[in-house]
Structures are given as structure tokens and as C-alpha cells.
XYZ file of C-alpha atoms in Angstrom:
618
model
C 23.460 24.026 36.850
C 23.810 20.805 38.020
C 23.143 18.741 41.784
C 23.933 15.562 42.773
C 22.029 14.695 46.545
C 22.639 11.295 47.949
C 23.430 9.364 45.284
C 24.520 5.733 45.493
C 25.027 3.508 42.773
C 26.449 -0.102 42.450
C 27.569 -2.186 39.843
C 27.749 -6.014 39.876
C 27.590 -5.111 44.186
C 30.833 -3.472 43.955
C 29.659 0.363 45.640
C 30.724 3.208 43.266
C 29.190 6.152 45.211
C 27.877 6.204 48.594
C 25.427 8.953 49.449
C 27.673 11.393 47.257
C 26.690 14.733 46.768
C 27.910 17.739 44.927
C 26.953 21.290 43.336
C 27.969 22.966 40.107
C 26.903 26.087 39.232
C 26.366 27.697 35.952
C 29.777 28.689 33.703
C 32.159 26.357 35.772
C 34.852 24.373 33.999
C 35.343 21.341 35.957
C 37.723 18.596 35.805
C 36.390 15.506 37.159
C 39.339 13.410 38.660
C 39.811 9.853 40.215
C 41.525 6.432 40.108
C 41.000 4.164 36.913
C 37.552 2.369 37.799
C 36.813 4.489 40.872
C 33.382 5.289 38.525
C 34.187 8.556 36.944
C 32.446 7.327 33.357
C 29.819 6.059 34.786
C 29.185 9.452 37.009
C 28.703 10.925 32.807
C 26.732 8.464 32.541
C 24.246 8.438 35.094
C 24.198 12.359 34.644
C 23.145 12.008 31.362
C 20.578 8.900 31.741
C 18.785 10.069 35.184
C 19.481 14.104 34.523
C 15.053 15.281 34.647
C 13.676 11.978 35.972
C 11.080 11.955 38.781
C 13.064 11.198 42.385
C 16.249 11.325 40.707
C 19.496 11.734 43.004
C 20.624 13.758 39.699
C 18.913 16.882 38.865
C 20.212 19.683 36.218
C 18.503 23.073 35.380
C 14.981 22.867 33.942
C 15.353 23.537 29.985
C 18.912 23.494 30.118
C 20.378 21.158 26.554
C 23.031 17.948 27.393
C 25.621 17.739 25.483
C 27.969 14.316 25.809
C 29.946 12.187 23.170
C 28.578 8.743 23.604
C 30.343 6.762 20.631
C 32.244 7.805 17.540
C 30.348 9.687 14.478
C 28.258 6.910 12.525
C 30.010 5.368 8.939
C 27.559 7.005 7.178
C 27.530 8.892 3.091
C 27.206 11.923 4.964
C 29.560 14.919 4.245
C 31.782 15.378 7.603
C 30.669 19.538 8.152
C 26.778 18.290 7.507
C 27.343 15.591 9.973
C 28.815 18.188 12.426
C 25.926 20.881 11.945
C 23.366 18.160 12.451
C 25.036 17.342 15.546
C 22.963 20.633 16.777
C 19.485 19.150 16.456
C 17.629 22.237 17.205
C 19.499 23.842 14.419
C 19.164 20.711 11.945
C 15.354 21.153 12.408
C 14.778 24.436 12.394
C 16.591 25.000 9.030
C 15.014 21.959 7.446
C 11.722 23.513 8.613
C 12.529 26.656 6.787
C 12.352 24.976 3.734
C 9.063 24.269 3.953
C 7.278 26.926 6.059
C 4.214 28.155 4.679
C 2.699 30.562 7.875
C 4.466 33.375 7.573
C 4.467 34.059 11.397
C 5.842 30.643 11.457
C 8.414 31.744 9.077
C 9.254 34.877 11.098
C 9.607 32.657 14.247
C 12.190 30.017 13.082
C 14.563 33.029 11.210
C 14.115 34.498 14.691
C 15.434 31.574 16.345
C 18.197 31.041 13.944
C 19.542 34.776 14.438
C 19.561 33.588 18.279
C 21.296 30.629 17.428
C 23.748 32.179 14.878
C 22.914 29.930 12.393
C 24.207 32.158 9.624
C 27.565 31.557 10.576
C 27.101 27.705 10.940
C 29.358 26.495 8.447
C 31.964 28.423 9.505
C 31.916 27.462 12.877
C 32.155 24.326 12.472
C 34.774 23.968 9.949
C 37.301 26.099 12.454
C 36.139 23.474 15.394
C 36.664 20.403 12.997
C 40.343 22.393 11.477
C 41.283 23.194 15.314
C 40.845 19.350 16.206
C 42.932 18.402 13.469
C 41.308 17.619 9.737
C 42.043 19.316 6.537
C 39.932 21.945 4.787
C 39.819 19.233 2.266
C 38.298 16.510 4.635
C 35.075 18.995 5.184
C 33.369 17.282 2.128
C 34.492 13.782 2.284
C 32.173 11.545 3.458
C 32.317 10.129 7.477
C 32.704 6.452 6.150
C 36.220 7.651 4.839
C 37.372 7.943 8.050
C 38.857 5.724 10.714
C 37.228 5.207 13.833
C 39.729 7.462 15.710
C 38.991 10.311 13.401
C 34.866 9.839 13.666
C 35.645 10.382 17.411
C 37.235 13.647 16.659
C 34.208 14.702 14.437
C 31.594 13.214 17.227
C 33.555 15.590 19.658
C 33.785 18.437 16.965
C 29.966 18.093 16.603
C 29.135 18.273 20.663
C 31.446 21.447 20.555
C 29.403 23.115 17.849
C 26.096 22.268 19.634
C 27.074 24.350 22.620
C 25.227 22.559 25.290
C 24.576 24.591 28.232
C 25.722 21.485 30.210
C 29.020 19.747 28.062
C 30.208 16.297 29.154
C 33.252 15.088 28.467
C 34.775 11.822 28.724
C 38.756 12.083 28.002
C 38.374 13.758 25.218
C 41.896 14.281 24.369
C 42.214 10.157 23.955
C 42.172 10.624 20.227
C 43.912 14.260 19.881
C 47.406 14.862 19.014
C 49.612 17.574 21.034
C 47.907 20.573 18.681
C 44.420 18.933 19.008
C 44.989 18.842 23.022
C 46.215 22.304 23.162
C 43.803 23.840 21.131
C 41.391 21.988 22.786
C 42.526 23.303 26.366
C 42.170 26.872 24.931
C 38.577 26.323 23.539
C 37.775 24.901 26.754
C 38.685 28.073 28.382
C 36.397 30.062 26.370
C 33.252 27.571 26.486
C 30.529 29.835 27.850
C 28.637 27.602 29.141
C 29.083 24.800 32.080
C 31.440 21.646 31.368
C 32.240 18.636 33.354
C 35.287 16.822 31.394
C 36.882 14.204 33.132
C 40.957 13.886 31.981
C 44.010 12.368 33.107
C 46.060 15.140 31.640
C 47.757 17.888 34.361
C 48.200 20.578 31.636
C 44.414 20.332 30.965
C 43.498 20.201 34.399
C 45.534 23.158 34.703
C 44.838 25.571 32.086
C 41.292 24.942 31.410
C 39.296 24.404 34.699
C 37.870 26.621 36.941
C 37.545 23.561 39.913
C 38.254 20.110 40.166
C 35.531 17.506 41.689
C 37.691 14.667 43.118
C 35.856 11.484 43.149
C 37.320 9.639 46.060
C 36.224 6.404 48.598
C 32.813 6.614 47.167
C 32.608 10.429 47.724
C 32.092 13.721 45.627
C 33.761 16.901 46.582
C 34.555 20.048 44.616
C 37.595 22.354 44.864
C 38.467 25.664 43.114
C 41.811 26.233 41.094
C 43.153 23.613 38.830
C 44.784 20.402 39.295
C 48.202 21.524 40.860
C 45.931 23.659 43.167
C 43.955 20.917 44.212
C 47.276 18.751 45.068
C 48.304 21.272 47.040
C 45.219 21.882 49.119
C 44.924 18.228 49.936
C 48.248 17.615 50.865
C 47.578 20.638 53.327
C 43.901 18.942 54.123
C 45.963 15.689 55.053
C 48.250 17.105 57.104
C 46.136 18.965 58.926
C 43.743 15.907 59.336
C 47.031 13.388 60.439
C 47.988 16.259 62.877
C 44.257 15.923 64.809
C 44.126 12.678 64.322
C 47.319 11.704 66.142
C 46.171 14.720 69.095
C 42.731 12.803 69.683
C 44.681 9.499 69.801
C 46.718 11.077 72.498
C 43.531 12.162 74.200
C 41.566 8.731 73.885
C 44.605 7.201 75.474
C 44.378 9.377 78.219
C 40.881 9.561 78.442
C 41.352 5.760 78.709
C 44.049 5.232 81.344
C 41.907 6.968 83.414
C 38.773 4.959 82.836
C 41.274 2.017 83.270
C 42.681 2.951 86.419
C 39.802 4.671 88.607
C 36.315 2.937 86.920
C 36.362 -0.112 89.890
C 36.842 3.087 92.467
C 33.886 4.385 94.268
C 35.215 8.088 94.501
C 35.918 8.083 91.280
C 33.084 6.648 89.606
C 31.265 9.364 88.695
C 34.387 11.204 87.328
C 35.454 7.587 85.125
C 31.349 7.166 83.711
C 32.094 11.024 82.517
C 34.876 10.272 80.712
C 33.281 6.917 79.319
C 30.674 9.399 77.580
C 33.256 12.121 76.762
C 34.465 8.660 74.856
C 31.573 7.915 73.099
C 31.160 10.985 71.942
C 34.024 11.569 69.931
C 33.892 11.383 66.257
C 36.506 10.024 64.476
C 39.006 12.144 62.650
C 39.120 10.039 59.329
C 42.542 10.487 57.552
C 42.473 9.811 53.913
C 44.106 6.469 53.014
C 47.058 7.247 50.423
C 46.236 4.735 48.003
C 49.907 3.432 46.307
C 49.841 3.048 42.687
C 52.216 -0.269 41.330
C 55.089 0.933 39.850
C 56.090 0.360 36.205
C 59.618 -1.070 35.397
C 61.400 -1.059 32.964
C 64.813 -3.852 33.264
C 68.023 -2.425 32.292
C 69.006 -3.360 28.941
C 72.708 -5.260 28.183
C 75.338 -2.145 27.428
C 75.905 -1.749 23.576
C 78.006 1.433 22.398
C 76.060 4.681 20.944
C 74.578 5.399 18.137
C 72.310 2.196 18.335
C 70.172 3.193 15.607
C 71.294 5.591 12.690
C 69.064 6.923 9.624
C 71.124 8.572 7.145
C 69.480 10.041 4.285
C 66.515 8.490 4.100
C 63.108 8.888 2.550
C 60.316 7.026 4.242
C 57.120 5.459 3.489
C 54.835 2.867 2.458
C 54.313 3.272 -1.246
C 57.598 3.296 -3.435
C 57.822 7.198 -5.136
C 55.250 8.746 -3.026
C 57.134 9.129 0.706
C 55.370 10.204 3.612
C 58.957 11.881 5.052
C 62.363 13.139 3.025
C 66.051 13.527 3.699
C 65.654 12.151 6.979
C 69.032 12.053 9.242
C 69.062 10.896 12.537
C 70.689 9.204 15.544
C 69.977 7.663 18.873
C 72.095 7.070 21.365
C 71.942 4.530 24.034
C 70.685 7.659 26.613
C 68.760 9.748 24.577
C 64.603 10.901 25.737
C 63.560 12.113 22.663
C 59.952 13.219 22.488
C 58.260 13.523 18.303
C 56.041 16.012 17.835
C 53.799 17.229 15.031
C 50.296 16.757 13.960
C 48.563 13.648 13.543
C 48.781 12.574 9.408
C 52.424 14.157 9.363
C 54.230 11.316 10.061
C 55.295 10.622 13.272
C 53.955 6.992 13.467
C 55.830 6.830 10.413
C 58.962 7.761 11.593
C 59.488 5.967 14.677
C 58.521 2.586 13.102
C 61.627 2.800 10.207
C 63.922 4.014 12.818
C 62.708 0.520 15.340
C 62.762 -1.717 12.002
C 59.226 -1.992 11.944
C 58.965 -0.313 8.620
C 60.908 -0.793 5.104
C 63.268 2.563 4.099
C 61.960 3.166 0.679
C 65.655 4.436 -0.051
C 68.805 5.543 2.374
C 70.317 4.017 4.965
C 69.475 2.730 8.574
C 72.633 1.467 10.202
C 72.169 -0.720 13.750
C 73.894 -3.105 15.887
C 72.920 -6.473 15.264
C 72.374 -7.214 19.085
C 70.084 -3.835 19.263
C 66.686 -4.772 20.706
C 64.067 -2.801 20.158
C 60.697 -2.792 22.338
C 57.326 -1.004 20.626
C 54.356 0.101 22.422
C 51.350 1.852 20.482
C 47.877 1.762 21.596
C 46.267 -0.241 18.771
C 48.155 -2.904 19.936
C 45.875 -3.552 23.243
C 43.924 -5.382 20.314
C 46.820 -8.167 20.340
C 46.045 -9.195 23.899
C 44.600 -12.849 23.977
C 40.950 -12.798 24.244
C 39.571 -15.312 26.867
C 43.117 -16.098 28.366
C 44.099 -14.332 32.138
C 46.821 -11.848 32.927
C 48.724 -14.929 34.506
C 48.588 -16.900 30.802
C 50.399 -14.245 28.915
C 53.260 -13.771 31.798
C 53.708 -17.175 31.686
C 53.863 -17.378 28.071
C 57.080 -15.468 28.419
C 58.571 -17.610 30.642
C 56.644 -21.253 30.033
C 60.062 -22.675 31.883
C 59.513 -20.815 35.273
C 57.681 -22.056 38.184
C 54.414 -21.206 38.933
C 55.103 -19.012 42.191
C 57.840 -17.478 40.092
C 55.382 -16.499 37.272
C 53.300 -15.089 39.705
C 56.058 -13.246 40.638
C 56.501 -11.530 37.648
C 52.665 -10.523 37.317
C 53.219 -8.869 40.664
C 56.290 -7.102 39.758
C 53.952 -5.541 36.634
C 51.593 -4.605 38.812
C 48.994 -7.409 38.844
C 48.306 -9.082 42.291
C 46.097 -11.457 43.479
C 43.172 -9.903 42.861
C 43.485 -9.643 39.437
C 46.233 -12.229 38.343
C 43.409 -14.468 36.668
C 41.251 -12.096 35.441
C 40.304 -12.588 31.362
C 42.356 -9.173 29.655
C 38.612 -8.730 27.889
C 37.834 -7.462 31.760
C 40.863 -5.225 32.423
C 40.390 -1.624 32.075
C 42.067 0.827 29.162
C 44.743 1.280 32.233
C 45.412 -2.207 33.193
C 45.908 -3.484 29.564
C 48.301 -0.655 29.276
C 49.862 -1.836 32.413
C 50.184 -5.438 31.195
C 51.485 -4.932 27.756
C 54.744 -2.421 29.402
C 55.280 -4.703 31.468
C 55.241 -7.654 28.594
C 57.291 -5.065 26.377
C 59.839 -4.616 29.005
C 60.828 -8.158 29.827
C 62.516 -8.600 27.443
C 64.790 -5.621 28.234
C 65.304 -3.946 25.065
C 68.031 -1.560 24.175
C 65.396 1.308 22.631
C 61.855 1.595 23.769
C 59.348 3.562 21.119
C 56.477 4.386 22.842
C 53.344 5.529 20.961
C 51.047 7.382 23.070
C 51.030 4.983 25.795
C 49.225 7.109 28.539
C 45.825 7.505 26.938
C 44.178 4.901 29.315
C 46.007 5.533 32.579
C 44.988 8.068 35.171
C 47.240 10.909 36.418
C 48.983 8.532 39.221
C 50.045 5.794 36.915
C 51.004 8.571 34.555
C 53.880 10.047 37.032
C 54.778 6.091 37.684
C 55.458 5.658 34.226
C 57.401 8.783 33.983
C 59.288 7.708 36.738
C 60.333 4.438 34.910
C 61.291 6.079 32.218
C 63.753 8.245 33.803
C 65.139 5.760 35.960
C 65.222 3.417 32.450
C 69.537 2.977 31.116
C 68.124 2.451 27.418
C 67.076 4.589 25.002
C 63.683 6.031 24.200
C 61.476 7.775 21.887
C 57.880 8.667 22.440
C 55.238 9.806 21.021
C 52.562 11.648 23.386
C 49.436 14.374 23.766
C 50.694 14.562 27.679
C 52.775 17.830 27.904
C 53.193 16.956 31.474
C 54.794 13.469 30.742
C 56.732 14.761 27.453
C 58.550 18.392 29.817
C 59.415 15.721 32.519
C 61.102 13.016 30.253
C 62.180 15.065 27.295
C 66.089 16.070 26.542
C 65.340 16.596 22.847
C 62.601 16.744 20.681
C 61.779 16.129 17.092
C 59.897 17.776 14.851
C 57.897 16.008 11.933
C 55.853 18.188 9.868
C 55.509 19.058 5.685
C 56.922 15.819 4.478
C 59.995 16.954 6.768
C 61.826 15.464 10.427
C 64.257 17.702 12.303
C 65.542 18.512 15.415
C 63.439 21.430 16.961
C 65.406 24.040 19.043
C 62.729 25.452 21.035
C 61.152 23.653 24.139
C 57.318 22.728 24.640
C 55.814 25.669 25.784
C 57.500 27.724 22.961
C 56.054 24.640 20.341
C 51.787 24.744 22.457
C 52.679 28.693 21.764
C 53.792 28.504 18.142
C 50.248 25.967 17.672
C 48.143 28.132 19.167
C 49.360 31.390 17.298
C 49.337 29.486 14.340
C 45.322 29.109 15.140
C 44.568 32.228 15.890
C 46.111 33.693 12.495
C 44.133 31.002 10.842
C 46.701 29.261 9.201
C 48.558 25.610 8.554
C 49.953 24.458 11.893
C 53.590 26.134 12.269
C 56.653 24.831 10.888
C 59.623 27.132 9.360
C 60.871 24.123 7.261
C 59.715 25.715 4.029
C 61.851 29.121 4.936
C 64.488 27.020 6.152
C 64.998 25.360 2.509
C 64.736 28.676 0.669
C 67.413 30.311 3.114
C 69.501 27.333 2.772
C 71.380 27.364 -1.340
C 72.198 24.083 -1.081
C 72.355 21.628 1.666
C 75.213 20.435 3.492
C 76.297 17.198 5.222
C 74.197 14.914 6.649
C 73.864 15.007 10.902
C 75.012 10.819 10.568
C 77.880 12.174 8.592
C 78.721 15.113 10.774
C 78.320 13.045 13.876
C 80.887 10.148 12.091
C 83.294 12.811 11.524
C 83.318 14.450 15.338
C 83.443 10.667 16.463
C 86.868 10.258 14.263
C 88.377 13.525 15.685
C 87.901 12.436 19.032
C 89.337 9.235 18.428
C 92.505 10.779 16.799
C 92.664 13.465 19.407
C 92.794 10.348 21.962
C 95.556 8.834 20.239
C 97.611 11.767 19.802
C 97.229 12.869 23.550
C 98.229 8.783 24.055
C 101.211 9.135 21.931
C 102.259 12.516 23.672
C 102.199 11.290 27.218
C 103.789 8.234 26.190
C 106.988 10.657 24.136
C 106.876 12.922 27.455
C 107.337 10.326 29.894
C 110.938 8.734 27.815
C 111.853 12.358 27.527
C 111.513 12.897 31.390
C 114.476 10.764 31.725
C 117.793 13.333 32.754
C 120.509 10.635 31.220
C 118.503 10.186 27.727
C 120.574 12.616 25.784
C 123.765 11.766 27.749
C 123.125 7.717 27.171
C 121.417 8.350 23.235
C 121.704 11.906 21.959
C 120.099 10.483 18.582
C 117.373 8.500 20.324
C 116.568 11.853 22.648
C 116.573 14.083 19.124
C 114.349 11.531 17.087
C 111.670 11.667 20.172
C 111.565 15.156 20.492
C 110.934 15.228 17.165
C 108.165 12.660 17.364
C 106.856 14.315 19.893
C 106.525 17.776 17.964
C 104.689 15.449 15.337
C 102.253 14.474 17.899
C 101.584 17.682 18.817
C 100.585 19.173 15.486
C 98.226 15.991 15.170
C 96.555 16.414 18.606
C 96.252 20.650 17.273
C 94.481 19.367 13.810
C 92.305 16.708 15.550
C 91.117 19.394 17.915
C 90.652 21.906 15.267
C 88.671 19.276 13.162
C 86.509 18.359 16.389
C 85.135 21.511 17.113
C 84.330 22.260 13.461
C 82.017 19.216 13.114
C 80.831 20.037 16.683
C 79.336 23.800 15.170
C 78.443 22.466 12.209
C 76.244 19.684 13.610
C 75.044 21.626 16.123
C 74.172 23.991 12.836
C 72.708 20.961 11.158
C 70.753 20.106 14.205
């Protein structure tokens, strides 16, 4: 399906790919994989640009249709499932032909074609690829210009998936999908029956939907089958393997060489020392791949405060007063909690995590916080805020316009940012590197809760496992917001559920919720939640979680001061003269002491009911 032979590209002189080749054949699923700016969206493009032309190092089956999302779905008056359908242009012509057809073996022709291309069943396709990545049956109609620039993504890539190219290109296409979009995504992907080449920074992906991976590395193309894990696995075996020779034909060129050394100015032994001197030269060099290290993030330890830091109680939340996005929400986080919010895109979840960090007025209940809490947020619409025309180096040192030069530089380095790119303008950074900067910005100021908002869609699959790394090495608290799976099972101890004008704690882990999504899709329905059965079992509701967690917190506390007041009453009593020296003084504490006791037995009894019923409420 496709071959690349010798190709070599530059940009600006900086070598992409040197004399790279590769072969795909027809029906694989192929993950292409590499380094942020290693070239792999430029390999798209020159696929799709030089794919037919004369002499090209870039040649794809004769008659076979390109499919790749190029830029977002135009503003246009168009209705979003028209704009999708026309994304097929053979179909868009064809049936506007039809209208007009006069020749009736014309006529036969083009309803021939459209049986082939089941255009019959056009509208219906698309509006389960356009419901699958996300929009509402009501959004089918509305025009594209109603829609954000993130959602006329989605419908650009809803409209390359109806298409069916035999050749699909994909350029991280889950950038713009939420966890349900991604996972039905991955499943479609699956199924595609033709050839795709999708590049992604996302294991599960990598994992579920590909057939091989083509690793674009120094300059080079290679393909391997399995999935992503597979590949890992095979190179760290091809590595080995390679460090193993290469360290045996050291050993040998040493020897090779002591000889040469020691016997070349020797008659006798000048033939023997010239034979080795060619036995030299012909040696190739075992080349062992250079493991490339990718800058660690870090996140500074925040100052200790005492748990909860943050408490909603209650609350309704929102942006227009009477009409709230989320009800009866009750939550709290503590000072250690991971705490991963899932849900479709439109429920809420942007919603939620901004009232919880402050961000965002309650329109009525109660958020209770510590008035030394800091609170750091991350989303990705905030790359935007980075200062056009000024270098890495200017906004460090706008955080610290006090320090030293050498000790601003410092900082940059400890973000990530060396030499190389320490005065670079952030208009030049890459989606990674602007990531990089504004974590590294964010953390600085070492706040007590970090909310991060899909943070990873710009960074490849190595600075992905260093930020999950910081994040589980980080002493504060945080909540995020992701499409990863990989990055949300590896940080995660609880996870929240916002869906139906509803948050909650959700039970289940994150396979359990990608298999509740996908049934969900297959039965044709709204994505899952139970929260409407939940109400109707429930006849009326019950204390809050904040109030059930206030009233464990006071048990403990009184069972602490009972069990204080008991060892305290044991250790006068454990005198043998007491009663001898103060027979009253012995009988009032062993009477205080069987007061204590029936306290500590209340407080315990009172503990473990609010710990099953908020466990219950949870």
C-alpha cells in the first residue's frame, strides 16, 4: 500500500530523514512513533504532498484514495452531517449528479456506484461516527459555525472516517477527544478495513488498535509487528543484544590491536600484523542505539497544611444563576489524594475542577478551604497565555526578577530547557515544550493542589511517563483531567465521575468505565451512567460526604481523648499504696475511669457508623 525508498528531507538544514525507507502493506494499522520534533508530522505530510509524483521517494498504490485531516472543519452555514457526507467527495458528486442525469445509462452507472459505495446508508453512518466521537443527536443539524474550533476538529476527523480512504492518515487524533471519544476511537480503529498510519502518543492506542509500529528514530524508518508494549520489549531485547556484540568486537579490536602494536616493526611477523591491519579495516561497526534521556518534570513539595484542603458541600455549580451545569455536589480533597474526573466532554468536568480550585463562582453551597491553600491550574488553552516574542529565559526570570542571571538559568534547566533552547521565542517551541514550560512555571510556586486539565496532549510517550513520574513522587494533592488511560491507571487512587448534571465517586476502575463506554455504544445508547437509577432507588437522600466525613473526623478525635484519659486513670491506678494512702481518691478514679471507658465504646461505635455510611455515600 504504501513505500518509502531513500528518502531524505531537511528543514531549515536540520536532517529529518536520511535515506529512510519503509513498507506497508495493504490492511495494516500502524502507529507511527518518535520523539517530539524527530519529523513524524511532517512524514504525513510529505506522504500526502509527494504520494503519485514522478521520481518521488514516496509512492502509494495506483488508484488507491488519501485520506488525512489537514485543519479543522471550515465555519461555514453548513449543517454538521452534510458537512461530514461531503467530506466523501466521490459520494458528494455522484449524488449531486443524480439529480440531474439525463442518459439513462448514465443514470444506471452512478446508482451503480452508489450501491458500491453504500450510499443509501450515508446518513446513518455518519451520524453514529459523529455520536461515537462525542456530539449530540441534536448537534447533527446545527450549523459548523456553532461550533468551537476543538469540536470542528472532531467533525473534520468524523468526516475522514466516513470517507474510508483506502490509505487513512492520522495525526494525533485523539488531541481533541475525551476518554469515550479515545476509546471508541481505538475500537473503530480496529475495525478500519482499510490501511492507516496514525501517529499517537497514547500506549493504550498503540496497544489496542495497531497491527505494527514504525519507529522513527536517528533519521531512520523501521517497522515492527505487535503494538507498542511489544515493540518496547523487542528493542530492549535488540539493545541488549547489540551492547552484548558491541562490547565482544571491542574486546577483539583491542586484541587485534595489541598485536598490530607489538609485532608490526618485526620482520617475522609482518605478514601476520598487515593481516590483522585488514581483518581491522574490515570490520563494521556494531552501532548501539543512543538512549536518548528525556528532562524530567518536577514538581516542588508544597508547605504541609492539614487535610481536607478543599471541601464542596452541597453545591450546585455553574455559570448562569438557575440553570447549573452540576447539582448536589459533595466533595473533599485531601492533601494526598490522585483523583482522576472522568465523563464526556460537555458534562462538566472543566466545570467542576475550576469551583473546587476557586477559579469559578458556586452559584449556591459551600466551598470551605484553608486560607494558606495554594492552588496551581494547568489546562491546555492556556499555552495561549505564553508571551509572544519573549524567550523561555524571560518568563523564568519573570518569576524570580531578584535572582541572578546564572541562577535563572538554573531554573530553566531544572524545567527542562538548556542551552540550546533557553532563548528561543515560545512562538518556536513545540506543543511539548510549551507544555514543558508552563508545568514547570505552574510548579514554582509549589502549590498545595495541582488541577491538571489534559496536560499530555502535546507531549510524546517519554515525557508522558516523566510526568507521571512527577506526579507520583509530588506530596500535594492532585486532580486531573485526561484522554491518557495509561497516565490516569498509573496515577489514579480514586476517580470521579461527572455525568447527567451529576459528580460522584465511581466504584469501578478504568477498564470496567472504557468497558461500560464501549457497551454503552454498541447498544446505541447515551454514554453510561446509573445516576438516574441511583436517585429512583434512593427515597430520600441522606447526609452529605463533607458532613459524614466531619462527623468520622469528631469520633476519632473523641476516641483519642478518651484512650488519653484512660491511660492517664490506668497509670494513677497502677500505684499498690493508692487505696491504702486515699481509699476515696482510688474509688473516685476507678470510677472515672469506667466513665472513660463507656466514652472511648460510644466514640468507636459512632466512628465506624460514619465510616459505612460514607463509604455508602461514596
Amino acid at each position: 500500500m504504501l513505500e518509502i525508498d531513500n528518502l531524505t528531507h531537511r528543514i531549515a538544514g536540520r536532517v529529518l530523514f536520511e535515506d529512510a525507507s519503509t513498507f506497508i502493506a495493504e490492511g495494516w494499522k500502524v502507529g507511527l512513533i518518535g520523539r517530539n520534533g524527530s519529523g513524524k508530522t511532517t512524514l504525513l505530510r510529505l506522504i500526502q504532498d509527494e504520494a503519485g509524483e514522478a521520481g518521488s521517494s514516496v509512492r502509494i498504490r495506483r488508484g488507491a484514495k488519501l485520506g488525512f485531516v489537514a485543519q479543522e472543519m471550515p465555519a461555514t452555514a453548513t449543517p454538521l452531517l452534510e458537512a461530514v457526507i461531503a467530506a466523501d467527495a466521490e459520494l458528494s458528486a455522484l449524488l449531486a449528479e443524480a439529480e440531474t442525469a439525463s442518459d439513462p445509462r448514465r443514470i444506471a452507472d452512478i446508482h451503480l456506484r452508489l450501491g458500491e459505495l453504500d450510499a443509501y446508508s450515508a446518513e446513518a453512518r455518519a451520524s453514529a461516527i459523529l455520536s461515537g466521537l462525542g456530539f449530540a443527536q441534536t448537534d447533527l443539524a446545527r450549523p459548523c459555525r456553532e461550533f468551537s474550533g476543538g469540536w470542528r476538529m472532531r467533525a473534520a476527523l468524523a468526516g475522514v472516517l466516513f470517507a474510508q480512504p483506502e490509505l487513512l492518515l492520522l495525526d494525533e487524533p485523539t488531541n481533541y477527544l475525551d476518554l469515550e471519544g479515545a476509546a471508541w476511537l481505538e475500537t473503530y480503529l480496529a475495525r478500519y478495513p482499510y490501511t492507516v498510519l496514525v501517529v499517537s502518543h497514547d500506549r493504550e492506542m498503540l496497544n489496542r488498535s495497531v497491527t505494527h509500529i514504525l519507529a522513527l528514530e536517528e533519521r531512520q524508518l523501521s517497522v515492527h509487528p505487535g503494538g507498542y508494549d511489544t515493540y518496547l520489549k523487542k528493542r530492549a531485547e535488540r539493545v541488549a543484544l547489540q551492547t552484548a556484540l558491541k562490547a565482544k568486537q571491542d574486546a577483539q579490536r583491542a586484541h587485534l590491536q595489541k598485536f598490530i602494536d607489538r609485532f608490526r616493526a618485526k620482520a617475522s611477523k609482518a605478514r601476520q600484523a598487515q593481516s590483522r591491519i585488514k581483518q581491522l579495516e574490515r570490520m563494521q561497526d556494531i552501532a548501539v542505539p543512543l538512549d536518548t534521556r528525556t528532562a524530567p518534570f518536577l514538581f516542588e513539595d508544597p508547605s504541609e497544611l492539614a487535610s481536607p484542603l478543599v471541601v464542596l458541600d452541597d453545591c450546585a455549580l455553574g455559570y448562569v444563576e438557575g440553570r447549573p451545569v452540576l447539582s448536589s455536589v459533595s466533595f473533599r480533597l485531601d492533601h494526598d489524594d490522585r483523583i482522576v474526573v472522568l465523563g464526556p466532554n460537555g458534562q462538566g468536568k472543566t466545570t467542576l475542577v475550576k469551583s473546587i480550585g476557586g477559579l469559578l463562582p458556586l452559584l449556591s453551597g459551600k466551598r470551605v478551604s484553608s486560607g494558606k491553600v495554594s492552588i496551581g491550574y494547568f489546562s491546555q488553552d492556556h499555552l495561549d497565555q505564553l508571551r509572544a516574542g519573549e524567550t523561555v529565559l524571560d518568563h523564568v526570570g519573570a518569576l524570580e526578577p531578584d535572582w541572578a542571571p546564572a541562577k535563572q538559568r538554573a531554573l530553566a534547566a531544572r524545567m527542562g530547557f538548556g542551552v540550546e533552547k533557553i532563548d528561543t521565542k515560545v512562538e518556536n517551541l513545540s506543543g511539548g515544550e510549551k507544555v514543558r514550560l508552563l508545568l514547570g512555571m505552574l510548579a514554582h510556586a509549589k502549590p498545595h493542589v495541582l488541577i491538571l486539565d489534559e496536560p499530555t496532549s502535546h507531549l510524546d510517550i517519554d515525557s508522558r511517563e516523566a510526568l507521571i513520574h512527577a506526579i507520583n513522587d509530588y506530596k500535594g494533592a492532585v486532580l486531573l483531567i485526561t484522554h491518557d488511560i495509561y497516565l490516569a491507571e498509573a496515577c489514579a487512587d480514586r476517580l470521579w465521575l461527572v455525568h447527567g448534571g451529576r459528580a460522584r465517586q465511581y466504584d469501578g476502575d478504568l477498564e470496567d468505565y472504557r468497558a461500560l463506554v464501549l457497551a454503552a455504544e454498541r447498544g446505541g445508547g447515551a454514554k453510561p451512567s446509573n445516576a438516574k437509577a441511583e436517585r429512583q432507588a434512593k427515597p430520600a437522600p441522606g447526609p452529605s460526604p463533607y458532613t459524614l466525613q466531619r462527623r468520622l473526623e469528631e469520633a476519632e478525635q473523641k476516641m483519642e481523648r478518651a484512650q488519653a484519659r484512660l491511660a492517664k486513670l490506668d497509670a494513677e491506678l497502677a500505684d499498690p499504696n493508692l487505696f491504702e494512702r486515699d481509699a476515696e481518691r482510688g474509688a473516685e478514679l476507678a470510677r472515672l475511669r469506667e466513665t472513660a471507658a463507656v466514652e472511648l465504646h460510644q466514640a468507636e461505635e459512632a466512628w465506624l457508623a460514619a465510616g459505612a455510611a460514607l463509604e455508602a455515600a461514596r
